[in-house]
mmCIF file of C-alpha atoms in Angstrom:
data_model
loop_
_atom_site.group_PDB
_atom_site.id
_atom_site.type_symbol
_atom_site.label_atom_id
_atom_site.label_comp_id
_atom_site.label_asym_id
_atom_site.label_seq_id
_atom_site.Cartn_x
_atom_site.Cartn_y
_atom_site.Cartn_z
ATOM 1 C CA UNK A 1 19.417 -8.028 -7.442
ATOM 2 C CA UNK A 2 17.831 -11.480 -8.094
ATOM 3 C CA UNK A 3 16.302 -13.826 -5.920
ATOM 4 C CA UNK A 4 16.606 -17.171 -5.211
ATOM 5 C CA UNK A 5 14.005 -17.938 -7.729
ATOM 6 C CA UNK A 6 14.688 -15.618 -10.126
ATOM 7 C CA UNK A 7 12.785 -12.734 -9.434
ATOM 8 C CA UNK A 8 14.639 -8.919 -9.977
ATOM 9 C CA UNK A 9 13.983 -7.451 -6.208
ATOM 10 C CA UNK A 10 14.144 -3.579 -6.898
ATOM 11 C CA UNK A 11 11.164 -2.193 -4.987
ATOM 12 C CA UNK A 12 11.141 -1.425 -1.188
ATOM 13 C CA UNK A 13 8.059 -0.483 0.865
ATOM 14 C CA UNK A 14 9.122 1.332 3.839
ATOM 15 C CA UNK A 15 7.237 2.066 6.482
ATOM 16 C CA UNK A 16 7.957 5.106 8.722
ATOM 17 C CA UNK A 17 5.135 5.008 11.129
ATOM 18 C CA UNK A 18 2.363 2.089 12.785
ATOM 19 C CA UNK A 19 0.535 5.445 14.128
ATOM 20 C CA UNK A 20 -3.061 5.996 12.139
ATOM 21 C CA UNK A 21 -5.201 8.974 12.353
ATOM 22 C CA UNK A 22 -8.118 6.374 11.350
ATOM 23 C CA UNK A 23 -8.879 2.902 12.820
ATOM 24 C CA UNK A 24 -10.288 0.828 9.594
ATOM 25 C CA UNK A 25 -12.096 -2.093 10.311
ATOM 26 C CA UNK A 26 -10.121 -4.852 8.620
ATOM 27 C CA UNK A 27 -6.900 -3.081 9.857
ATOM 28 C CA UNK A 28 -7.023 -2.519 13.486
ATOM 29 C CA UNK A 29 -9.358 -2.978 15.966
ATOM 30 C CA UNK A 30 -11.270 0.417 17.727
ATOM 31 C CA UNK A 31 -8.730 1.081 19.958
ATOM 32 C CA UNK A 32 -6.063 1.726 17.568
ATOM 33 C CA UNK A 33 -2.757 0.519 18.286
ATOM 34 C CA UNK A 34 -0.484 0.919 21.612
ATOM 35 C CA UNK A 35 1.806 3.868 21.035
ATOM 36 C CA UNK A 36 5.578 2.485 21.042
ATOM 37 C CA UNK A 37 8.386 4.420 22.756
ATOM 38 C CA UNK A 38 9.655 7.419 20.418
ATOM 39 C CA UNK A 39 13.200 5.148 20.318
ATOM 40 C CA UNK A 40 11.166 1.950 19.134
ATOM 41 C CA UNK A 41 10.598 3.480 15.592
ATOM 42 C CA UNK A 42 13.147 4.358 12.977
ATOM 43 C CA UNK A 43 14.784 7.480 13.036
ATOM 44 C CA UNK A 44 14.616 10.057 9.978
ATOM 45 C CA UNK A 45 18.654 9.154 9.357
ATOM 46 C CA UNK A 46 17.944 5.714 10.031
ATOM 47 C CA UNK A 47 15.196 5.246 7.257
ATOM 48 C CA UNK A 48 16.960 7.437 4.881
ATOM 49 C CA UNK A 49 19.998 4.980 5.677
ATOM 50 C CA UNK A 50 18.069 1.945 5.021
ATOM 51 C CA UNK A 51 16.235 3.484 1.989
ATOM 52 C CA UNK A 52 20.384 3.936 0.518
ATOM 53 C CA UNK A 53 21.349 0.913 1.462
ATOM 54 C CA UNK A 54 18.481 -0.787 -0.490
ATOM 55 C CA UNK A 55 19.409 1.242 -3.689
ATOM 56 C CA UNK A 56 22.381 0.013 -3.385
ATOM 57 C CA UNK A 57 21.265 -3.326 -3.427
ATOM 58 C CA UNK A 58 19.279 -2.798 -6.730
ATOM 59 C CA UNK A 59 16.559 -0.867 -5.511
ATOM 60 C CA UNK A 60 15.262 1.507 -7.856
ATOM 61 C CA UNK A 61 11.528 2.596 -6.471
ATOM 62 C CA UNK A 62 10.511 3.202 -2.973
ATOM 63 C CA UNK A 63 7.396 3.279 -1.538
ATOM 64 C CA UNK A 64 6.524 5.182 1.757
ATOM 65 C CA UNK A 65 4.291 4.027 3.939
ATOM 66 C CA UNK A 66 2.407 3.488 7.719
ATOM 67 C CA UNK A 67 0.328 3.138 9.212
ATOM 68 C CA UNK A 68 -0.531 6.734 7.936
ATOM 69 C CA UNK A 69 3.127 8.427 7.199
ATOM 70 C CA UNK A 70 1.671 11.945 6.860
ATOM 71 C CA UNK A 71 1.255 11.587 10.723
ATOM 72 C CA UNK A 72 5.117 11.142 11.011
ATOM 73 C CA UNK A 73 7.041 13.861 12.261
ATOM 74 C CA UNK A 74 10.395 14.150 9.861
ATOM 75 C CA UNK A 75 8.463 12.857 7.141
ATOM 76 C CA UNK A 76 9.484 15.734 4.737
ATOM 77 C CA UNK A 77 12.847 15.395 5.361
ATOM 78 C CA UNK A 78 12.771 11.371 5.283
ATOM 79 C CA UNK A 79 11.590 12.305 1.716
ATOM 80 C CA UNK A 80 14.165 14.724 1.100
ATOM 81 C CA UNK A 81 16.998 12.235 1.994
ATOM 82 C CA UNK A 82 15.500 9.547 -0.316
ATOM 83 C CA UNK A 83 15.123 11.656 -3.292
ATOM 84 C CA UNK A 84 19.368 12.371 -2.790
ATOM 85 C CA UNK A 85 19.807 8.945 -3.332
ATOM 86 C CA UNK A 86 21.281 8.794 -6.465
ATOM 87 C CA UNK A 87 20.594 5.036 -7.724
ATOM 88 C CA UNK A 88 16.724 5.586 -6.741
ATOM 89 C CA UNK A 89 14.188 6.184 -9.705
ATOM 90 C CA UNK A 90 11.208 6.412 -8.293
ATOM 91 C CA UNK A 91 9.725 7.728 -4.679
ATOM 92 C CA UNK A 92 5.958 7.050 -4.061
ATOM 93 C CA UNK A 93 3.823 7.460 -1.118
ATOM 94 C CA UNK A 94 0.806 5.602 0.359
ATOM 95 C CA UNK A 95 -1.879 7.356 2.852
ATOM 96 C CA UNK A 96 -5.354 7.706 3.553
ATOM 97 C CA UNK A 97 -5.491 11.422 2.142
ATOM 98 C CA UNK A 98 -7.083 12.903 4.968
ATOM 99 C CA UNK A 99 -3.921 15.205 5.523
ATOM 100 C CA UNK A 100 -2.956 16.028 2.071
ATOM 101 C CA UNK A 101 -4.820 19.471 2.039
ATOM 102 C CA UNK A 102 -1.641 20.484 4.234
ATOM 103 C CA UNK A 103 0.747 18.189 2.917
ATOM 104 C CA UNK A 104 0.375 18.102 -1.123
ATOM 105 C CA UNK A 105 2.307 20.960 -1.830
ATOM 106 C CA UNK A 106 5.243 20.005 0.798
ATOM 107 C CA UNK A 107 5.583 16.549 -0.371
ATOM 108 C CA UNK A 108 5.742 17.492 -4.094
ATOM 109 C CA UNK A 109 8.217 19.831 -3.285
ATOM 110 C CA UNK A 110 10.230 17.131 -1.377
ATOM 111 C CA UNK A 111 10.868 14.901 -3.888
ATOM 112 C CA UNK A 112 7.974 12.646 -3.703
ATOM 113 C CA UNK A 113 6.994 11.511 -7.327
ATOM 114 C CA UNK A 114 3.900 9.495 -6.898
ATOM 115 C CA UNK A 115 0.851 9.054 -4.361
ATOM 116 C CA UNK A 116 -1.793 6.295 -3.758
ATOM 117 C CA UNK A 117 -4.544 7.603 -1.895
ATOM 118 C CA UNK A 118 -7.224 4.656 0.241
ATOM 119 C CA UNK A 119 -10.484 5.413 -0.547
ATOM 120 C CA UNK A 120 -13.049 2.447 0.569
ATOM 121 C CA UNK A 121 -16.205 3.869 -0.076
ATOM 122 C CA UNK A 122 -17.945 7.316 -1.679
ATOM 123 C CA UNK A 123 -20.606 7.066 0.647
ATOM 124 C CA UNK A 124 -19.795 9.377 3.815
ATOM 125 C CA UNK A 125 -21.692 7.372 6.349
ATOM 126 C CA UNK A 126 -20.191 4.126 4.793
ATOM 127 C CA UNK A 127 -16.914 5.591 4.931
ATOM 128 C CA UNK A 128 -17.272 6.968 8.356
ATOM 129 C CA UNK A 129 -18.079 3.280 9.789
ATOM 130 C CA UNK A 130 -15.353 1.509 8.059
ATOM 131 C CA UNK A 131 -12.660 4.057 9.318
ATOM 132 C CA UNK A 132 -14.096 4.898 12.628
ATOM 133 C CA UNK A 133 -12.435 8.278 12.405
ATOM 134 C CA UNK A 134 -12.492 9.843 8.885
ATOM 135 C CA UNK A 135 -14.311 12.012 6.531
ATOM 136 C CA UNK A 136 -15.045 11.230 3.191
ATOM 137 C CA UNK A 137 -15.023 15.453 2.303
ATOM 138 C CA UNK A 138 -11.251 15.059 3.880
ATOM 139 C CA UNK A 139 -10.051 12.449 1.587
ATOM 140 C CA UNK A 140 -11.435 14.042 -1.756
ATOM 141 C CA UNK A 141 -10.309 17.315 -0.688
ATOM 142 C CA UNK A 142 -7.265 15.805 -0.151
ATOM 143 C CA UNK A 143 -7.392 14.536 -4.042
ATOM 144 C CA UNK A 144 -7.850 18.199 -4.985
ATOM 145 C CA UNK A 145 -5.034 19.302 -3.048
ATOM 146 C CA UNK A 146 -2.803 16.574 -4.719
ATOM 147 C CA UNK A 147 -3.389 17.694 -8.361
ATOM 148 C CA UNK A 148 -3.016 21.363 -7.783
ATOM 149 C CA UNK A 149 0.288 21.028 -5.850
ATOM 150 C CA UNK A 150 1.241 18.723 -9.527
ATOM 151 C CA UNK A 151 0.658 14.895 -8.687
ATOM 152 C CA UNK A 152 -0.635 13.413 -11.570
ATOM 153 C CA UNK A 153 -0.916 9.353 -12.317
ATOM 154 C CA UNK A 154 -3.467 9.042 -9.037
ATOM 155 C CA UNK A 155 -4.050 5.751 -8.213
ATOM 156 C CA UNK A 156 -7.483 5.524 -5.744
ATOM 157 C CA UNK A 157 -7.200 1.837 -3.603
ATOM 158 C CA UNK A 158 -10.233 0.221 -2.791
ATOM 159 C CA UNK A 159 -10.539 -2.377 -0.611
ATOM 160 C CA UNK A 160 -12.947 -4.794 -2.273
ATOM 161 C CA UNK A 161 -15.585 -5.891 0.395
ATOM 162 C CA UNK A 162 -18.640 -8.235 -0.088
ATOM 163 C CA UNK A 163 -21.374 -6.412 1.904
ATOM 164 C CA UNK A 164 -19.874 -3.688 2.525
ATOM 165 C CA UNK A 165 -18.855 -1.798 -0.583
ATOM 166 C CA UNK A 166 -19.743 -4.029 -3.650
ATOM 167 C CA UNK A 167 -22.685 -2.420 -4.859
ATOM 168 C CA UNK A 168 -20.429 1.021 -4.918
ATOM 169 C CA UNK A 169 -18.507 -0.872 -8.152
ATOM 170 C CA UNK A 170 -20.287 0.842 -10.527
ATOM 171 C CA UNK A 171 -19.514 4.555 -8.503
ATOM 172 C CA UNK A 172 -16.032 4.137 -8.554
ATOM 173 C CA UNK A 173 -15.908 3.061 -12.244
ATOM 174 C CA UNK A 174 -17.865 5.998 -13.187
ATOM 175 C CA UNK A 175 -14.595 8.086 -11.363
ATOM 176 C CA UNK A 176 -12.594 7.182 -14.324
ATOM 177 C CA UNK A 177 -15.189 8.519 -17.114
ATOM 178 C CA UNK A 178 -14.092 11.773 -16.532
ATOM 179 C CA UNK A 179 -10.648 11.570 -14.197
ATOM 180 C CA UNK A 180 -7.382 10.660 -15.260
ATOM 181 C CA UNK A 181 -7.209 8.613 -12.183
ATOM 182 C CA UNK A 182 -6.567 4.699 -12.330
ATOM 183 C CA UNK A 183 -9.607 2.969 -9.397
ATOM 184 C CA UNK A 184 -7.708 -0.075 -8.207
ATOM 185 C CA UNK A 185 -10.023 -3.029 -6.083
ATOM 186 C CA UNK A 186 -7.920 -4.676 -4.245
ATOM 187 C CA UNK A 187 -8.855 -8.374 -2.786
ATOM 188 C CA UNK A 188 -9.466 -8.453 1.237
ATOM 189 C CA UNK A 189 -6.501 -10.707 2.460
ATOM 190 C CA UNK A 190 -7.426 -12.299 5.424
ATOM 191 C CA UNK A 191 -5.432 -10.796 8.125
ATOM 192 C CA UNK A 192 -5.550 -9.274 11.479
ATOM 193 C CA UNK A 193 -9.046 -8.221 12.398
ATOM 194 C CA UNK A 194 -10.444 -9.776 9.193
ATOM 195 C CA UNK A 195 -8.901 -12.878 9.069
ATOM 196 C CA UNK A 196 -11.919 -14.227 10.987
ATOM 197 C CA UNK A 197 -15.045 -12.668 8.815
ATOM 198 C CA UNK A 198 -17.224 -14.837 7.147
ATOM 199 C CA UNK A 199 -16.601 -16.149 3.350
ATOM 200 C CA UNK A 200 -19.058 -13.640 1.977
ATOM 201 C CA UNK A 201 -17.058 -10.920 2.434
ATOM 202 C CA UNK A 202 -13.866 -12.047 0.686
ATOM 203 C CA UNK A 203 -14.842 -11.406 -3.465
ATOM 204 C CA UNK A 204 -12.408 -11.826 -6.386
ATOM 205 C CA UNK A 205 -11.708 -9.116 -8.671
ATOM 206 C CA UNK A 206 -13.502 -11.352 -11.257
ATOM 207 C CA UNK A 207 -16.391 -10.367 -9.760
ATOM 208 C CA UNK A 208 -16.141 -6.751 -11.053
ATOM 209 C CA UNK A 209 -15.756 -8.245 -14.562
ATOM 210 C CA UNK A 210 -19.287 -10.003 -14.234
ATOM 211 C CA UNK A 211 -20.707 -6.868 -13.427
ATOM 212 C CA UNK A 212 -19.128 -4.662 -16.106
ATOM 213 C CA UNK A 213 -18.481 -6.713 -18.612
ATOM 214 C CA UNK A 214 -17.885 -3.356 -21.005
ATOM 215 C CA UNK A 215 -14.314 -3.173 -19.497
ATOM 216 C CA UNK A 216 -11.991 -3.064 -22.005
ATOM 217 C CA UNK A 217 -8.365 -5.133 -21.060
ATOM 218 C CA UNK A 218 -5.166 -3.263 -21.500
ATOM 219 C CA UNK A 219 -1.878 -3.405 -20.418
ATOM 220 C CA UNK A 220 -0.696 -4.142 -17.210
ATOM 221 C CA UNK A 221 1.055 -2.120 -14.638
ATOM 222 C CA UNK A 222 2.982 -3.707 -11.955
ATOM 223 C CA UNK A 223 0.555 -6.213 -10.402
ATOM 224 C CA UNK A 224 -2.802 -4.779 -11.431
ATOM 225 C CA UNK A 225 -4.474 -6.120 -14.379
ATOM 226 C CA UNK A 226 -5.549 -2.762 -16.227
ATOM 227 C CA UNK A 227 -8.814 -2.128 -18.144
ATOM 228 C CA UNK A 228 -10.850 0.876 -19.113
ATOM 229 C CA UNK A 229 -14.072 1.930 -20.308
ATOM 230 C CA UNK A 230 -14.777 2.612 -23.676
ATOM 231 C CA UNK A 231 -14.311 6.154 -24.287
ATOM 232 C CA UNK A 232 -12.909 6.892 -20.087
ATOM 233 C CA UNK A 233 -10.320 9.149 -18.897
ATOM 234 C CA UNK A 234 -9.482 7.047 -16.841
ATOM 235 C CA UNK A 235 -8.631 3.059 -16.030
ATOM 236 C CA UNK A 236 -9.345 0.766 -13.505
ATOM 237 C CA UNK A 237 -6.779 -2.385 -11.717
ATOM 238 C CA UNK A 238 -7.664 -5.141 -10.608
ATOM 239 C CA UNK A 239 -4.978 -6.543 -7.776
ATOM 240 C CA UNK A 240 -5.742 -10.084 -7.250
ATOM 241 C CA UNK A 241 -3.403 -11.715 -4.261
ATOM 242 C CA UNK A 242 -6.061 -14.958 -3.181
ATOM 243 C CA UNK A 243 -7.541 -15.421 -6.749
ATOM 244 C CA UNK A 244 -4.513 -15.013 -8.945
ATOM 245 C CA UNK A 245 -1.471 -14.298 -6.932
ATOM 246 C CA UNK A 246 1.470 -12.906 -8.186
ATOM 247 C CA UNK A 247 3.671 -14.224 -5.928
ATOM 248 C CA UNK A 248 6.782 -15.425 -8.891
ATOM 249 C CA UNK A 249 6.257 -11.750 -10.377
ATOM 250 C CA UNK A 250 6.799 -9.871 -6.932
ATOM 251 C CA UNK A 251 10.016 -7.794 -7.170
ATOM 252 C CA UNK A 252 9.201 -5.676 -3.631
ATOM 253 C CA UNK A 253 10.888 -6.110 0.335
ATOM 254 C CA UNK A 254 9.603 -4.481 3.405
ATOM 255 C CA UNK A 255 10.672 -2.885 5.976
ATOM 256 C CA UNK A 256 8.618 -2.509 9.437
ATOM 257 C CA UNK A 257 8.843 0.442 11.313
ATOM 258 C CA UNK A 258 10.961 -0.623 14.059
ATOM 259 C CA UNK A 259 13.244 -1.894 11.480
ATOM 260 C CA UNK A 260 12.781 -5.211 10.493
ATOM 261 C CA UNK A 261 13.158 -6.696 6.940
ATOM 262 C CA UNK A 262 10.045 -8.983 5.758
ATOM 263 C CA UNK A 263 10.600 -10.790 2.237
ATOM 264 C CA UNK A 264 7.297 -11.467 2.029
ATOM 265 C CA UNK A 265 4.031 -9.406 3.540
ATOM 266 C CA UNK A 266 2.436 -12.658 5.221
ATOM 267 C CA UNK A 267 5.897 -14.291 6.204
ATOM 268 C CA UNK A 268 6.759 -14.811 9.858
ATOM 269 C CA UNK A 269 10.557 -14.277 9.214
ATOM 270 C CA UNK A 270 12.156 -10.930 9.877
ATOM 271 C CA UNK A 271 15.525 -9.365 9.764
ATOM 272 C CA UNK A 272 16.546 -7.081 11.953
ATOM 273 C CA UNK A 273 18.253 -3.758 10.467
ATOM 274 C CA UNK A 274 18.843 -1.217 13.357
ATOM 275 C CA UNK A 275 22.053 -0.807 14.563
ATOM 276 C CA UNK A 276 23.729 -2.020 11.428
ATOM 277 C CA UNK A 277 25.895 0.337 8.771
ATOM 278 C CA UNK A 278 27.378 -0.039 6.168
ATOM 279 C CA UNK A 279 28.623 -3.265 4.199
ATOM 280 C CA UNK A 280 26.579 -4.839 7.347
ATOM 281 C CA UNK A 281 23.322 -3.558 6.483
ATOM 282 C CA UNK A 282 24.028 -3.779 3.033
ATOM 283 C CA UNK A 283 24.597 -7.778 3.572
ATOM 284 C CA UNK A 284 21.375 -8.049 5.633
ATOM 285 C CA UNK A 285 19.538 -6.381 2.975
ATOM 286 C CA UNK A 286 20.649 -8.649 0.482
ATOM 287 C CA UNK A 287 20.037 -11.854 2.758
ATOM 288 C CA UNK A 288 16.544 -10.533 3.316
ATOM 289 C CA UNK A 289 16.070 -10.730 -1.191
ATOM 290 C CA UNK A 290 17.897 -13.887 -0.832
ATOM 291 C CA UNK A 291 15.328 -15.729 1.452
ATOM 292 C CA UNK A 292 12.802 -13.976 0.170
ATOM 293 C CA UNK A 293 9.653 -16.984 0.066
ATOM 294 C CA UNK A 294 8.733 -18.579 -3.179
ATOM 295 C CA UNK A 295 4.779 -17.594 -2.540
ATOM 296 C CA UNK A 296 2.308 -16.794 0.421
ATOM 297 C CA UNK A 297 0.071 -19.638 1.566
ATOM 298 C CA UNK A 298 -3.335 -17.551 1.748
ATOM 299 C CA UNK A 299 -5.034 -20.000 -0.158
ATOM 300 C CA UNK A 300 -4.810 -22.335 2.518
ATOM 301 C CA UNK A 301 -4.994 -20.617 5.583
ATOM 302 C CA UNK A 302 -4.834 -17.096 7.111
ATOM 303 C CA UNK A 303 -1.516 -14.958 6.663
ATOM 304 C CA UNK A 304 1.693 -16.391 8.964
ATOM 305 C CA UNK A 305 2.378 -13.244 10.131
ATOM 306 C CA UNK A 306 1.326 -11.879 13.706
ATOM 307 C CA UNK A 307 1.531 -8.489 12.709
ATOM 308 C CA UNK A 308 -1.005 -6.035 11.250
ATOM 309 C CA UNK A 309 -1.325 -4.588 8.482
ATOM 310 C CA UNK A 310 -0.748 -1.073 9.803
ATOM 311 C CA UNK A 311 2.627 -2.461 11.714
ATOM 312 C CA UNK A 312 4.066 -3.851 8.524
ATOM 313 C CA UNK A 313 3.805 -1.212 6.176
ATOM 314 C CA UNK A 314 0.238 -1.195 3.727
#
C-alpha cells in the first residue's frame, strides 16, 4: 500500500514488550521502566491479529521487537502465528542477545527468519556501564548460539557514540575481516535520556569514512549505506537518520506495545488498535500508512514523541 507521498508501506515493526533485562544509557534511565498491568500489553492473539491485519494491508516483512522481546512470555508462539500468515515474506527479530543461548534454537524453529543483535561496545567494562545490567560474554555467546541453531545474514547494531565508543571503530570493522556478519553504526537520535547530552556525542556516520577511508562502497540494503573492506567476509552499514535521513525512502509502521499505531518513530500521533477486528482494524491500519508524516524534524529539534525508545518498539 502507498502513502500519501508515494512511498510503498510494507514493513511493520512490532513491538511485543517495553520490559528490558538491561537499562542502556541513552534508552532508559537506571530505574528501568514502571511495569504496566499484564492487560496493558498486547496479547499473543492480539499481536498475531495485528501482524495479519498488516499483511493484509501490503505488509510483507515484520520485525519483532521491545524493549527486549526474548523477555516476553508467548513470544514463540507470537512467532509461530506470524510465520502462518500467508501474505508475510519475511519475519525478523531485534534483541540485545543476552538470551539467545536459550532462545536460538526455539526461535529458528518458530519461524523466525532473521535476527539483529545490539552490540555497543567489545569492551566488557564499557559495555557493562552503558547497559547497566549486561555482559558482553552473554551477547557473543549469544552470537554463537544464533549460527549453530542456522541464522545466517547477522546484522551487529552499534550505537555510534562520540566519547563513548568511537575509538572501538576500527574493532568492530575488524569483525567483518573474518565474519560473514554485516557491523551497522547507527547515528544517536536525540531522544529520551539522550536528547539532552552535549553535541560531542552525536557523530555522523561520515565520520567512520574519515577514519577508514579503505572502505569500499557497495550496494545498499534497506536504509544502510553498505561498504566492505577489501578482501572482508564481511560488510559494514552505515544508518544515517540526522545526517542523511531517509525519511521519502521509509516503507515501515509501528506498533507500540499497548497497541498503538505510530507512522513515524518521532511522531506524536498514534492510533489506537486494541479492541478492533476485522475490516475495522484493517481500516485503521491503512489510515495509520495514510497519515503517515512526510519526514521527522530531528534536524531542528529533539524527537516529538514523549515516548522512549524501549516503549515504541527499537
Amino acid at each position: 500500500m502507498r502513502d500519501q507521498y508515494g512511498r510503498t508501506v510494507d514493513y511493520l515493526r512490532l513491538s511485543v514488550t517495553d520490559l528490558c533485562n538491561y537499562r542502556c544509557q541513552y534508552c532508559m534511565g537506571p530505574e528501568g521502566v514502571e511495569k504496566r498491568p499484564h492487560g496493558d500489553i498486547l496479547t499473543v492473539e492480539e499481536c498475531v491479529e495485528i501482524g495479519a491485519a498488516a499483511a493484509a494491508c501490503g505488509v510483507k516483512k515484520i520485525r519483532l521487537t521491545g524493549g527486549e522481546p526474548l523477555v516476553r512470555r508467548g513470544l514463540l508462539d507470537i512467532c509461530r502465528g506470524l510465520r502462518a500468515v500467508p501474505e508475510l515474506e519475511e519475519l525478523c527479530l531485534t534483541t540485545n542477545g543476552s538470551l539467545l543461548p536459550q532462545m536460538a534454537s526455539p526461535l529458528r524453529e518458530a519461524g523466525v527468519d532473521r535476527l539483529n543483535i545490539s552490540l555497543d561496545s567489545l569492551r566488557p567494562d564499557r559495555f557493562a556501564a552503558m547497559t547497566r545490567l549486561g555482559r558482553l560474554e552473554d551477547v557473543l555467546a549469544g552470537i554463537r548460539a544464533a549460527e549453530d541453531a542456522g541464522f545466517t545474514g547477522l546484522k551487529l547494531d552499534a550505537v555510534l557514540i562520540g566519547g563513548f565508543n568511537d575509538d572501538e571503530i576500527g574493532d568492530f570493522l575488524d569483525l567483518t575481516r573474518e565474519h560473514p556478519w554485516e557491523v551497522r553504526f547507527i547515528e544517536l537520535m536525540p531522544m529520551g535520556p539522550c536528547a539532552e547530552w552535549a553535541r560531542s556525542c552525536f557523530l555522523t556516520g561520515e565520520e567512520i569514512l574519515k577514519r577508514y577511508p579503505a572502505l569500499q562502497q557497495i550496494p545498499a540494503g534497506g536504509v544502510a549505506r553498505r561498504y566492505r573492506l577489501p578482501g572482508a567476509a564481511g560488510t559494514v552499514g552505515l544508518i544515517s537518520p540526522l545526517s542523511r535521513d531517509f525519511c521519502g525512502q521509509c516503507r515501515r509502521i509501528r506498533v507500540t506495545a499497548d497497541g498503538k499505531l505510530k507512522g513515524c518513530l518521532h511522531s506524536r500521533e498514534e492510533i489506537p488498535l486494541r479492541g478492533l477486528h476485522g475490516a475495522e482494524l484493517e481500516a485503521a491500519i491503512r489510515a495509520g500508512i495514510t497519515q503517515k508524516p512526510p519526514r521527522h524534524h530531528l534536524t531542528d529539534r529533539p524527537s516529538d514523541t514523549p515516548r522512549t525508545m524501549n516503549q515504541i518498539g527499537g
